[in-house]
Coordinates of C-alpha atoms in Angstrom, one line a residue:
X3 CA 20.0 4.8 28.2
X4 CA 23.3 6.5 28.9
X5 CA 25.6 8.1 26.3
X6 CA 28.1 5.3 27.0
X7 CA 25.5 2.6 26.4
X8 CA 24.4 4.3 23.1
X9 CA 28.0 4.5 22.0
X10 CA 28.7 0.9 22.8
X11 CA 25.5 -0.2 21.0
X12 CA 26.5 1.8 17.9
X13 CA 29.9 0.3 17.8
X14 CA 28.6 -3.2 18.4
X15 CA 26.1 -2.9 15.5
X16 CA 28.7 -1.3 13.2
X17 CA 31.3 -3.9 14.0
X18 CA 28.8 -6.7 13.3
X19 CA 27.9 -5.1 10.0
X20 CA 31.6 -4.7 9.2
X21 CA 32.1 -8.5 9.7
X22 CA 29.2 -9.1 7.3
X23 CA 30.8 -6.7 4.8
X24 CA 34.1 -8.4 5.1
X25 CA 32.4 -11.8 4.5
X26 CA 30.7 -10.3 1.4
X27 CA 34.1 -9.1 0.0
X28 CA 35.9 -12.4 0.8
X29 CA 33.1 -14.7 -0.4
X30 CA 31.4 -12.8 -3.2
X31 CA 34.2 -10.3 -4.1
X32 CA 31.8 -7.4 -3.8
X33 CA 29.5 -5.6 -1.3
X34 CA 25.8 -6.5 -0.9
X35 CA 25.0 -3.1 0.7
X36 CA 25.5 0.4 -0.6
X37 CA 29.1 1.6 -0.2
X38 CA 28.0 4.7 1.7
X39 CA 26.4 2.5 4.4
X40 CA 29.5 0.4 4.6
X41 CA 31.7 3.5 4.8
X42 CA 29.6 4.9 7.6
X43 CA 30.0 1.6 9.6
X44 CA 33.8 1.6 8.9
X45 CA 34.0 5.1 10.3
X46 CA 32.2 4.1 13.5
X47 CA 34.5 1.1 14.0
X48 CA 37.7 2.9 13.0
X49 CA 36.8 5.8 15.3
X50 CA 36.4 3.4 18.2
X51 CA 39.6 1.6 17.4
X52 CA 41.5 4.9 17.3
X53 CA 40.1 6.0 20.6
X54 CA 41.2 2.7 22.2
X55 CA 44.5 2.7 20.4
X56 CA 45.3 6.2 21.9
X57 CA 44.7 4.9 25.4
X58 CA 46.7 1.7 24.7
X59 CA 49.7 3.9 23.6
X60 CA 49.3 6.2 26.6
X61 CA 49.1 3.3 29.1
X62 CA 52.1 1.5 27.6
X63 CA 54.1 4.7 28.0
X64 CA 53.4 4.8 31.8
X65 CA 55.3 1.6 32.4
X66 CA 52.5 0.6 34.9
X67 CA 51.7 -2.6 33.1
X68 CA 53.9 -5.7 33.5
X69 CA 54.9 -7.8 30.5
X70 CA 51.9 -9.7 29.2
X71 CA 51.8 -13.1 30.8
X72 CA 50.3 -14.8 27.8
X73 CA 51.0 -14.5 24.0
X74 CA 48.2 -12.1 22.8
X75 CA 47.9 -14.0 19.5
X76 CA 47.5 -17.4 21.3
X77 CA 45.0 -15.8 23.8
X78 CA 43.0 -14.4 20.8
X79 CA 43.0 -17.7 19.1
X80 CA 41.7 -19.4 22.2
X81 CA 38.9 -16.8 22.4
X82 CA 38.2 -17.3 18.7
X83 CA 37.9 -21.1 19.0
X84 CA 35.5 -20.7 22.0
X85 CA 33.4 -18.3 19.9
X86 CA 33.4 -20.6 16.9
X87 CA 32.2 -23.5 19.2
X88 CA 29.4 -21.4 20.6
X89 CA 25.8 -21.9 19.3
X90 CA 22.5 -20.3 20.4
X91 CA 19.2 -19.1 19.1
X92 CA 19.8 -15.4 19.7
X93 CA 18.9 -13.4 16.5
X94 CA 22.1 -11.5 16.8
X95 CA 24.4 -14.5 17.0
X96 CA 26.2 -15.4 13.8
X97 CA 26.1 -19.0 15.0
X98 CA 22.4 -19.1 15.5
X99 CA 21.1 -22.6 14.9

């Protein structure tokens, strides 16, 4: 497996864990897992976000991209609704039946 694939897998797993951590905080008001494990996941996710944010900033500065055709918030909401409607039996899917 390539370094890129390993990195993407690491971020995917950390992001999924972070969603679970957020659910714990929102529903229970506390974490279910050790704070050090949660902090590690947050570091992986925020590191990835910063890497992408740096490229977003650089690409916006080039002026190469036209104005976005759609409202990013509406586009995101459409994707969220499609995700919420999804069901499968995959062990990694939060919507597993």
